[in-house]
PDB file of C-alpha atoms and ligand atoms in Angstrom:
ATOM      1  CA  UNK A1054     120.927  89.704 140.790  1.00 37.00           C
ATOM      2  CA  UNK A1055     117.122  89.858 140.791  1.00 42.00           C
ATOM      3  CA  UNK A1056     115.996  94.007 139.787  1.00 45.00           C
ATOM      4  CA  UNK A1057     113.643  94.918 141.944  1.00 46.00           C
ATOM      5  CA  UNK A1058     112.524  97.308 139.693  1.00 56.00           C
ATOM      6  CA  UNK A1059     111.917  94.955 136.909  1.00 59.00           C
ATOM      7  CA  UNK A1060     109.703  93.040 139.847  1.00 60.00           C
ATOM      8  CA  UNK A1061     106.936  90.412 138.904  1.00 79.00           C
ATOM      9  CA  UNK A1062     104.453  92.568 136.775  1.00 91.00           C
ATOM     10  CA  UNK A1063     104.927  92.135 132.433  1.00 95.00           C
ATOM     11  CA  UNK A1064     106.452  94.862 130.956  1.00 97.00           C
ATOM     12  CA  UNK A1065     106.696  93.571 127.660  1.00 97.00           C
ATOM     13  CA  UNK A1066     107.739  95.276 124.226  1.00 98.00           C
ATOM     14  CA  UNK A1067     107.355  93.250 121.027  1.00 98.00           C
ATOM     15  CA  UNK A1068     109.239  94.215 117.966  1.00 97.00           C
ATOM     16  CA  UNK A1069     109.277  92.911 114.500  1.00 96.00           C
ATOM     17  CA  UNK A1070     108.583  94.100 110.891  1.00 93.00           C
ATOM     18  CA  UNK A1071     104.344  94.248 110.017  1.00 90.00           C
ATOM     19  CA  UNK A1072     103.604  90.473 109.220  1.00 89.00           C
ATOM     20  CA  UNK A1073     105.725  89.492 112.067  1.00 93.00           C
ATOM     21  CA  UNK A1074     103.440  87.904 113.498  1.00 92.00           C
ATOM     22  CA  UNK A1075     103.412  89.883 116.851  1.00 93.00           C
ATOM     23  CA  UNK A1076     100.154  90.934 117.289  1.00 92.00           C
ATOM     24  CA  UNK A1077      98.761  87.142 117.103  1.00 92.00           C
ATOM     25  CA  UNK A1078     101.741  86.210 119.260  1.00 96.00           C
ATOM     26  CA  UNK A1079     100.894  89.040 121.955  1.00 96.00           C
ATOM     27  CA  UNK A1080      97.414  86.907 121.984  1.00 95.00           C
ATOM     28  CA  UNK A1081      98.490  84.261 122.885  1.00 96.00           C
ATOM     29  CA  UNK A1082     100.748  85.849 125.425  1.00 96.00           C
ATOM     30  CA  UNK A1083      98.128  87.449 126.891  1.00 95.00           C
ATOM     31  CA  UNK A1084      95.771  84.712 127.112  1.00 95.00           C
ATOM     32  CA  UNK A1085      99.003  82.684 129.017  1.00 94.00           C
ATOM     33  CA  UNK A1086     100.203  85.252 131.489  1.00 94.00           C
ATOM     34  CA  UNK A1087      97.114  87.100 132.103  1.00 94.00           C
ATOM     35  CA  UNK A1088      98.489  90.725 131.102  1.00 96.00           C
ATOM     36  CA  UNK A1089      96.694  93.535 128.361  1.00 97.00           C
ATOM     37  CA  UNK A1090      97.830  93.876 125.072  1.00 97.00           C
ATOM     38  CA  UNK A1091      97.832  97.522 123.557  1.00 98.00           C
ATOM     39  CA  UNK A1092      97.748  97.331 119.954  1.00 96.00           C
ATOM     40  CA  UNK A1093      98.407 100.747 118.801  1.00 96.00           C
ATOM     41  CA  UNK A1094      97.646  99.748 115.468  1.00 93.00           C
ATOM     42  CA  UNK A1095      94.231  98.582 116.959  1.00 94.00           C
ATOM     43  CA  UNK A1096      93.810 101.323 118.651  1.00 96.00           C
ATOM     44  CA  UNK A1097      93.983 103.620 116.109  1.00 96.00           C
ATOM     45  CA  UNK A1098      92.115 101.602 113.853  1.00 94.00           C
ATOM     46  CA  UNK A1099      89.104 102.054 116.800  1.00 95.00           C
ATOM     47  CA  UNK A1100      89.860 105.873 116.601  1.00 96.00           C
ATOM     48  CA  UNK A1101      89.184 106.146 112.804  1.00 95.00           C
ATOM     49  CA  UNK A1102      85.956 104.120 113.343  1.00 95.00           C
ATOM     50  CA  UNK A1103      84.662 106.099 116.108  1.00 97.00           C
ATOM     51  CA  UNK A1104      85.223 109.211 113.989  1.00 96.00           C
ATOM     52  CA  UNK A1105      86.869 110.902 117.026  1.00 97.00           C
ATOM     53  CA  UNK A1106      89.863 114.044 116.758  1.00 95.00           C
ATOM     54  CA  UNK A1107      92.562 110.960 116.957  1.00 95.00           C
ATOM     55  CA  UNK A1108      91.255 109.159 114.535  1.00 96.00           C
ATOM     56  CA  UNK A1109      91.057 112.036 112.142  1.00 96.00           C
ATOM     57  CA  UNK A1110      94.598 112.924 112.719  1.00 93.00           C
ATOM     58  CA  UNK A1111      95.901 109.353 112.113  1.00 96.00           C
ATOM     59  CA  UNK A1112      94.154 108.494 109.153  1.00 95.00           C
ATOM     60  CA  UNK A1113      95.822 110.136 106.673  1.00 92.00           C
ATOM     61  CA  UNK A1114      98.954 108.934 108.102  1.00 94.00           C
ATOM     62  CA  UNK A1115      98.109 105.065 108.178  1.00 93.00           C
ATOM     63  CA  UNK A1116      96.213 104.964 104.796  1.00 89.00           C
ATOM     64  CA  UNK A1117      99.564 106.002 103.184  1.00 86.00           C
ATOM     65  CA  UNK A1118     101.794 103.367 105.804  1.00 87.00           C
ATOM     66  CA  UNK A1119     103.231 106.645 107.107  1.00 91.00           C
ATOM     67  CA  UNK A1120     103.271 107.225 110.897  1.00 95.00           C
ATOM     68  CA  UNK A1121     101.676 108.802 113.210  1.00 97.00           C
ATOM     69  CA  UNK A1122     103.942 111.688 114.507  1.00 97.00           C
ATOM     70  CA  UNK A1123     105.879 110.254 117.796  1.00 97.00           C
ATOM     71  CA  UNK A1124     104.410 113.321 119.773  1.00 96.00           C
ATOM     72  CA  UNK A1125     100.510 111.665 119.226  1.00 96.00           C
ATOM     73  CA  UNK A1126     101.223 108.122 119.802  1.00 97.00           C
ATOM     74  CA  UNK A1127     103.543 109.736 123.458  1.00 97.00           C
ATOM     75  CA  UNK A1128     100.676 111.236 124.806  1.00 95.00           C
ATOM     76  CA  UNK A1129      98.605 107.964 124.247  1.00 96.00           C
ATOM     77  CA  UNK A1130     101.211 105.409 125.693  1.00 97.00           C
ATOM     78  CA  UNK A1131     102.152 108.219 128.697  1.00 97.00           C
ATOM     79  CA  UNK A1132      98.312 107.676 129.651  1.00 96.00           C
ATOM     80  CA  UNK A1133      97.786 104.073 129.185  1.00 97.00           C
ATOM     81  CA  UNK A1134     101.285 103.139 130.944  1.00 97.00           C
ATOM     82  CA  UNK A1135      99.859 105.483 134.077  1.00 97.00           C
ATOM     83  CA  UNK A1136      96.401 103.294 133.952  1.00 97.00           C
ATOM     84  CA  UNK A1137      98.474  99.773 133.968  1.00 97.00           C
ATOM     85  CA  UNK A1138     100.744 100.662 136.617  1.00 96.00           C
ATOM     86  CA  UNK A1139      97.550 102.290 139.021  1.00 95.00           C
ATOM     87  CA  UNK A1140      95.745  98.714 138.026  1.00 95.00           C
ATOM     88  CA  UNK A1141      99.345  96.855 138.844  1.00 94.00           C
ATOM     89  CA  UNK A1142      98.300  95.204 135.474  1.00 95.00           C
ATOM     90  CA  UNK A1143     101.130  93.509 133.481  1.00 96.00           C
ATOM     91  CA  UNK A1144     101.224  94.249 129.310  1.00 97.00           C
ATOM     92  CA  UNK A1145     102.595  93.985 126.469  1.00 98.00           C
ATOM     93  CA  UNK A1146     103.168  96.777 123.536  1.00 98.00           C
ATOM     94  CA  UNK A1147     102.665  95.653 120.262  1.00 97.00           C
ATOM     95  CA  UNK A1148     103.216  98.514 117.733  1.00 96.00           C
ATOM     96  CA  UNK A1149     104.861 101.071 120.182  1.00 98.00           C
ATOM     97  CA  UNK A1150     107.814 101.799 120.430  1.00 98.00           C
ATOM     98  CA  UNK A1151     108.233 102.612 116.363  1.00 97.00           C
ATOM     99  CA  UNK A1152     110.981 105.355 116.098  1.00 98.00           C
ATOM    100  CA  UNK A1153     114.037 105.604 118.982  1.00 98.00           C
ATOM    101  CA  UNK A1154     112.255 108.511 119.716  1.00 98.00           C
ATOM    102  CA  UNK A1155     109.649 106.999 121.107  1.00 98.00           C
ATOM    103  CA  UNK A1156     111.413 104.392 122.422  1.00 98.00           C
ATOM    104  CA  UNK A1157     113.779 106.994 124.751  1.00 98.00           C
ATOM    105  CA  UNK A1158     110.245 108.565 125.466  1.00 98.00           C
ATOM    106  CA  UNK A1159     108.877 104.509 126.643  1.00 98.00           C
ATOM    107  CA  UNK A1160     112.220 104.313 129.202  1.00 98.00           C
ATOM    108  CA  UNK A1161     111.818 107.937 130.242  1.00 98.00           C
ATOM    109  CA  UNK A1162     108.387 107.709 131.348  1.00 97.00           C
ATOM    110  CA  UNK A1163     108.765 104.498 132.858  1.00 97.00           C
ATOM    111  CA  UNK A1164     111.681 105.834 134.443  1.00 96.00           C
ATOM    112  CA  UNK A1165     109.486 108.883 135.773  1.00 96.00           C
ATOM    113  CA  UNK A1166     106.947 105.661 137.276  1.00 95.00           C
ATOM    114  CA  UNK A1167     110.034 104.087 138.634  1.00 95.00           C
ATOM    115  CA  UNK A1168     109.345 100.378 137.137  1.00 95.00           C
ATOM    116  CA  UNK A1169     111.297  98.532 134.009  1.00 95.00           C
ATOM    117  CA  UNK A1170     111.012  96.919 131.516  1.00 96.00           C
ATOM    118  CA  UNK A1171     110.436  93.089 131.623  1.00 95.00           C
ATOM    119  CA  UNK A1172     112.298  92.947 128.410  1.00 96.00           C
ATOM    120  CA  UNK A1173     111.951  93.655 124.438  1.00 98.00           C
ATOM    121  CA  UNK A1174     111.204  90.489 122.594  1.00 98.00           C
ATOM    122  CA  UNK A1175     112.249  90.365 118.668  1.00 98.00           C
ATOM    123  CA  UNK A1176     110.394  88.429 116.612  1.00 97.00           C
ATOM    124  CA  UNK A1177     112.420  88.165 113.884  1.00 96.00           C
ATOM    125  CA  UNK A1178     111.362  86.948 110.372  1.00 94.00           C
ATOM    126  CA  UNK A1179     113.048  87.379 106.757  1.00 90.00           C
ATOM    127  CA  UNK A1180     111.682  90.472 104.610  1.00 87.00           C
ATOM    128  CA  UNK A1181     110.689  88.672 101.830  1.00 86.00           C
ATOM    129  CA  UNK A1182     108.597  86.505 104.295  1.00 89.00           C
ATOM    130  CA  UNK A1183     106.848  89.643 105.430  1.00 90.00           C
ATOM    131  CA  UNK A1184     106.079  90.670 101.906  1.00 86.00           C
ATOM    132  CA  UNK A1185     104.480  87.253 101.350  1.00 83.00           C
ATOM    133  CA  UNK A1186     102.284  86.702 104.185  1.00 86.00           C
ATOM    134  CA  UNK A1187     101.427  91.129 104.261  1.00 84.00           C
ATOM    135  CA  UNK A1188     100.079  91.030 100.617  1.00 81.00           C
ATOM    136  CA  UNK A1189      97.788  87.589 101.641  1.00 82.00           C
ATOM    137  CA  UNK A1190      97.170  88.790 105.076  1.00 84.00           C
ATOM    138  CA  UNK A1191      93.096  89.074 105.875  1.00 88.00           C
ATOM    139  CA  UNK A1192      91.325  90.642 109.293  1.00 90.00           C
ATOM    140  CA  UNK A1193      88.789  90.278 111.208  1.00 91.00           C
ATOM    141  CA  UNK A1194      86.126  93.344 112.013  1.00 91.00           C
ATOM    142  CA  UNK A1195      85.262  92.178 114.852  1.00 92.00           C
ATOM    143  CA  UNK A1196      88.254  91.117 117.084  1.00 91.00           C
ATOM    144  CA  UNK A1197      90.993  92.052 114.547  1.00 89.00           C
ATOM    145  CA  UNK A1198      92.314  88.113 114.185  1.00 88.00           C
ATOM    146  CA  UNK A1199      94.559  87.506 111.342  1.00 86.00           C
ATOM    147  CA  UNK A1200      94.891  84.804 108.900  1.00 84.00           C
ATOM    148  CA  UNK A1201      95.746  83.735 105.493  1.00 77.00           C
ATOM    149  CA  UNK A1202      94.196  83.288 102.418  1.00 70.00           C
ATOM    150  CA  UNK A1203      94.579  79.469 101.059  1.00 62.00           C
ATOM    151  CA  UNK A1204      94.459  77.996  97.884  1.00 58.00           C
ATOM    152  CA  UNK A1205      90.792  78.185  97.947  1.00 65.00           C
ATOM    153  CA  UNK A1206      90.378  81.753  98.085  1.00 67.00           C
ATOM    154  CA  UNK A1207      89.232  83.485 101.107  1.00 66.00           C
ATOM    155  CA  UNK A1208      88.260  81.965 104.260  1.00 70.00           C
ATOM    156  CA  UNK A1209      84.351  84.113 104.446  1.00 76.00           C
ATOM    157  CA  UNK A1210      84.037  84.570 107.752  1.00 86.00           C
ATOM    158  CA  UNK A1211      86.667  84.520 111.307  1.00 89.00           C
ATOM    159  CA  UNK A1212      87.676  81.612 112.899  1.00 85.00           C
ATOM    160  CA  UNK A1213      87.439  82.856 116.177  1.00 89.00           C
ATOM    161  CA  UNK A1214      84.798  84.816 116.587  1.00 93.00           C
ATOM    162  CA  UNK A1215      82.803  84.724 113.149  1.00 90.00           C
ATOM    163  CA  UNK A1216      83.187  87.409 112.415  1.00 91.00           C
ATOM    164  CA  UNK A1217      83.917  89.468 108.886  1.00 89.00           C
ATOM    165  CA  UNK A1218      87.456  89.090 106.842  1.00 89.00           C
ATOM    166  CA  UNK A1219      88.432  92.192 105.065  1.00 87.00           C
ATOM    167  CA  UNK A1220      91.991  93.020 103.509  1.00 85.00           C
ATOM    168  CA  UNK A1221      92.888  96.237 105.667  1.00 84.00           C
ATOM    169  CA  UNK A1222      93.741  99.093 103.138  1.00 80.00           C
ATOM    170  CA  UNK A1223      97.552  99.368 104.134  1.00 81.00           C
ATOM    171  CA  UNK A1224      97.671  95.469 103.469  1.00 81.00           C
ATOM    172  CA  UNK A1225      97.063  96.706  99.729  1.00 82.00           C
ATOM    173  CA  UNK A1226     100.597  96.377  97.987  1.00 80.00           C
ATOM    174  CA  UNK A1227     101.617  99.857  97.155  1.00 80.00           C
ATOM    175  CA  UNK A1228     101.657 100.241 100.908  1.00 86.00           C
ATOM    176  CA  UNK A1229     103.033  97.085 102.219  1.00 87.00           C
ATOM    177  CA  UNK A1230     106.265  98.179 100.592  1.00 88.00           C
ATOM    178  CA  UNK A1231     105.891 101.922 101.854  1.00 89.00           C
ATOM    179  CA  UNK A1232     105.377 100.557 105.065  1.00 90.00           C
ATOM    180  CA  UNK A1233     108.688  97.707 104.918  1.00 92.00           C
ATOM    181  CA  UNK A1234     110.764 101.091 104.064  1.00 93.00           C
ATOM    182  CA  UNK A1235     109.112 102.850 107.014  1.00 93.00           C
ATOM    183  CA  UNK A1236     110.267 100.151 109.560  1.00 94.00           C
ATOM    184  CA  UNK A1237     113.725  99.692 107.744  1.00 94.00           C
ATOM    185  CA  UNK A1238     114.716 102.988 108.271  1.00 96.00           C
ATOM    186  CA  UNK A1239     112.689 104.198 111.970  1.00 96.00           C
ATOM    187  CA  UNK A1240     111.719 101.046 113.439  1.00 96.00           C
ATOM    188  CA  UNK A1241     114.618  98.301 112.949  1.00 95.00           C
ATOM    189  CA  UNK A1242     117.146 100.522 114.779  1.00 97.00           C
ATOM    190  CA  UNK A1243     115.325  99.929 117.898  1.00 98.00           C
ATOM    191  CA  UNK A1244     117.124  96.532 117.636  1.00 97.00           C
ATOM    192  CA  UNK A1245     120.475  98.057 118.344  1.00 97.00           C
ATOM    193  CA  UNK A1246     118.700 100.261 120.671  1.00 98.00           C
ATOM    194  CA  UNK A1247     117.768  97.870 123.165  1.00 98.00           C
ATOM    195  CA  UNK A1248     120.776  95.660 122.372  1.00 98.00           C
ATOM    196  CA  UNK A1249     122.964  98.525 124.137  1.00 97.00           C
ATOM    197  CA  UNK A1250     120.686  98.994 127.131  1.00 96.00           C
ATOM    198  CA  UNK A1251     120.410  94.859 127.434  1.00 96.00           C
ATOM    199  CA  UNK A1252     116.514  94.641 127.049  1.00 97.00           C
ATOM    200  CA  UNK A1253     116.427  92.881 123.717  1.00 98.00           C
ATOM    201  CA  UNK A1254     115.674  88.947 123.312  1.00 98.00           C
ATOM    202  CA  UNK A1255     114.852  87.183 120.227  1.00 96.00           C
ATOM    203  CA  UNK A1256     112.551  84.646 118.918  1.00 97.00           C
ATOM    204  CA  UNK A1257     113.119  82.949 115.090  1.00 97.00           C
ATOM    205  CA  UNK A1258     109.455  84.167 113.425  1.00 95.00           C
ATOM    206  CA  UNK A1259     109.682  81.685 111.222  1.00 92.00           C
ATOM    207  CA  UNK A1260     107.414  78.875 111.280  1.00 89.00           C
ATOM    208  CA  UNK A1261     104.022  77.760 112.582  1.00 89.00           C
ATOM    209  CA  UNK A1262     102.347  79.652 115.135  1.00 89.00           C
ATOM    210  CA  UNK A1263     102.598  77.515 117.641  1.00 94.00           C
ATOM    211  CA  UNK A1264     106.114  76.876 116.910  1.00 96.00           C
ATOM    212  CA  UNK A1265     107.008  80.023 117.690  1.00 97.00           C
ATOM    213  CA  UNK A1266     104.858  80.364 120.739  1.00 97.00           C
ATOM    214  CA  UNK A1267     106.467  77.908 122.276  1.00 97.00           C
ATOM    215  CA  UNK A1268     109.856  79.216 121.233  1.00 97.00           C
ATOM    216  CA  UNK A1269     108.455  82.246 123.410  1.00 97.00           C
ATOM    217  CA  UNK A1270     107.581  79.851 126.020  1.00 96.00           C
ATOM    218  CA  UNK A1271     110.739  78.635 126.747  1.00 97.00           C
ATOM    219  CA  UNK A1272     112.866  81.906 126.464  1.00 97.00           C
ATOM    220  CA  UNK A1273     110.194  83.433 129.346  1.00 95.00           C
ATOM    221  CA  UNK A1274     110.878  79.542 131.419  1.00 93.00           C
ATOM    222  CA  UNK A1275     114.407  80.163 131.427  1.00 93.00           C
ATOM    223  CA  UNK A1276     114.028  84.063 131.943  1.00 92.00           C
ATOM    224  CA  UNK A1277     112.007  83.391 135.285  1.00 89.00           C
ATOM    225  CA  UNK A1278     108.911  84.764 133.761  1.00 89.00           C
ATOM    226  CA  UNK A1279     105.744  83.136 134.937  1.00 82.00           C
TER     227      UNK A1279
HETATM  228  P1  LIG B2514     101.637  96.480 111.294  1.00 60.96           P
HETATM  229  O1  LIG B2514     101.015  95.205 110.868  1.00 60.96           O
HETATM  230  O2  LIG B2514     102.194  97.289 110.194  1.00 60.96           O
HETATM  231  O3  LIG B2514     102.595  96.302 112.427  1.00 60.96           O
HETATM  232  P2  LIG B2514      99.859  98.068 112.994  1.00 60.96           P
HETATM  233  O4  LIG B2514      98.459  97.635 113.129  1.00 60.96           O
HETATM  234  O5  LIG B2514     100.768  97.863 114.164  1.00 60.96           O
HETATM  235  O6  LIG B2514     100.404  97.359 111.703  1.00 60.96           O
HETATM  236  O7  LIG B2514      99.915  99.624 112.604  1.00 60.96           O
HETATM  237  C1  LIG B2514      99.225 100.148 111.505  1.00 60.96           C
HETATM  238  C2  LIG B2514      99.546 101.615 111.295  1.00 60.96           C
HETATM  239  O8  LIG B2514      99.210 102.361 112.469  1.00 60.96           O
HETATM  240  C3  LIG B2514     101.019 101.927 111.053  1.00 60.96           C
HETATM  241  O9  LIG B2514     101.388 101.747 109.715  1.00 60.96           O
HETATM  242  C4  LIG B2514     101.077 103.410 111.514  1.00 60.96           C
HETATM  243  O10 LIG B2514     100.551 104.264 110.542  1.00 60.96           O
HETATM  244  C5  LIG B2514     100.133 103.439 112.695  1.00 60.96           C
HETATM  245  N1  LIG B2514     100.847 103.217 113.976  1.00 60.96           N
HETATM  246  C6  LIG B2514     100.671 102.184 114.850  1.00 60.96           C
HETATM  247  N2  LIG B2514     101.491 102.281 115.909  1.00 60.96           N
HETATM  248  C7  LIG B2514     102.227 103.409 115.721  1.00 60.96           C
HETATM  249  C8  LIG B2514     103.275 104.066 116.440  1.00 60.96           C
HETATM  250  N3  LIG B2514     103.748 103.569 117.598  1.00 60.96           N
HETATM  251  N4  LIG B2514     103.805 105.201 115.926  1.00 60.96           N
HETATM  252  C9  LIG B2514     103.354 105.698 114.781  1.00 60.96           C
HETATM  253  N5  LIG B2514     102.397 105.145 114.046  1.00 60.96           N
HETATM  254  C10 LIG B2514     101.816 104.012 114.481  1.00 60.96           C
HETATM  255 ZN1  LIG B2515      87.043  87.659 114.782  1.00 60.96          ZN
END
């Protein structure tokens, strides 16, 4: 049986460890089904360059590959969730939920809008495979694209928009490890989290891009999801 609740508009969670891949999958996504990404990780990132009160708060927090208290990054989602729903504007979360208390926080205050999730999509890719591709990982200023250094050093400038390439601090590899503990212990129990409440799907994250996109593809095809 169709739930109504869970209705037509994305309401899309995408987990994974950092290096996943799922903020260059939620992209794509985007681009495909016409919804918003929220990047909290972005967004943040935009706080700390704007200099304003959030920023300062989360800082110190993501320069270390610590998090930013649940009660913070609450407040934020409770507000953008409100905006998508007035809009009737399908997304997808990429960085939030990190802890399961923010994830009981997610179903409560969707719960309190009286919509569902669409579901919670695993991307799911090795740890050592995170390690590699974190510690080579390079972004863009400018639209915060990701790629890889090659063989011949560093690509100088974005492929997508031109713009700058610059190793983001907690891409450094005393963090990268600090932050792999971090989603060991708070965020990879959201997998059995949404296991019990029967939101979670998975994708293999292993592979080309596009291999995986289309892995995506067909999971949403035979889910209904246009
Ligand atoms: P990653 O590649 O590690 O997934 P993100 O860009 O999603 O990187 O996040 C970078 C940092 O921003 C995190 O290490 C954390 O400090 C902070 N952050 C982002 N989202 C959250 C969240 N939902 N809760 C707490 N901290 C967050
Ligand atoms: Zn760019």
């Amino acid at each position: 049986m169709i739930n109504e609740k869970r209705g037509i508009m994305m309401r899309l969670v995408l987990l994974g460890g950092p290096g996943s891949g799922k903020g260059t999958q939620a992209d794509v996504l985007k681009k495909k089904y016409n919804v918003i990404k929220l990047s909290t990780g972005d967004l943040l990132r935009q706080a700390i360059r704007d200099g304003s009160e959030l920023g300062k708060q989360a800082k110190n927090y993501m320069d270390k590959g610590e998090l930013v208290p649940d009660l913070v990054m609450v407040g934020i989602l409770e507000e953008k969730t409100a905006e998508f729903e007035a809009k009737k504007q399908g997304y997808i979360l990429d960085g939030f939920p990190r802890t399961v208390p923010q994830a009981e926080a997610l179903l409560k205050m969707l719960d309190k809008q009286g919509v569902e999730l669409t579901m919670t999509l695993l991307i799911d890719v090795p740890e050592e495979e995170l390690v590699r591709r974190l510690s080579s990982r390079w972004t863009c200023r400018d639209c915060s694209y990701t790629t890889f250094k090659d063989s011949n050093g560093n690509p100088a400038t974005c492929t997508q928009c031109g713009g700058e390439l610059y190793q983001r601090d907690d891409d450094k590899k005393e963090t990268i490890m600090n932050r792999l503990e971090v989603y060991s212990k708070n965020t990879r129990p959201l997998i059995s989290f949404f296991k019990d409440k029967d939101l979670l799907e998975d994708v293999d994250g292993f592979g080309q891009l596009e291999e995986i996109s289309a892995r995506i593809f067909d999971l949403f095809d035979m889910k209904g999801i246009k």
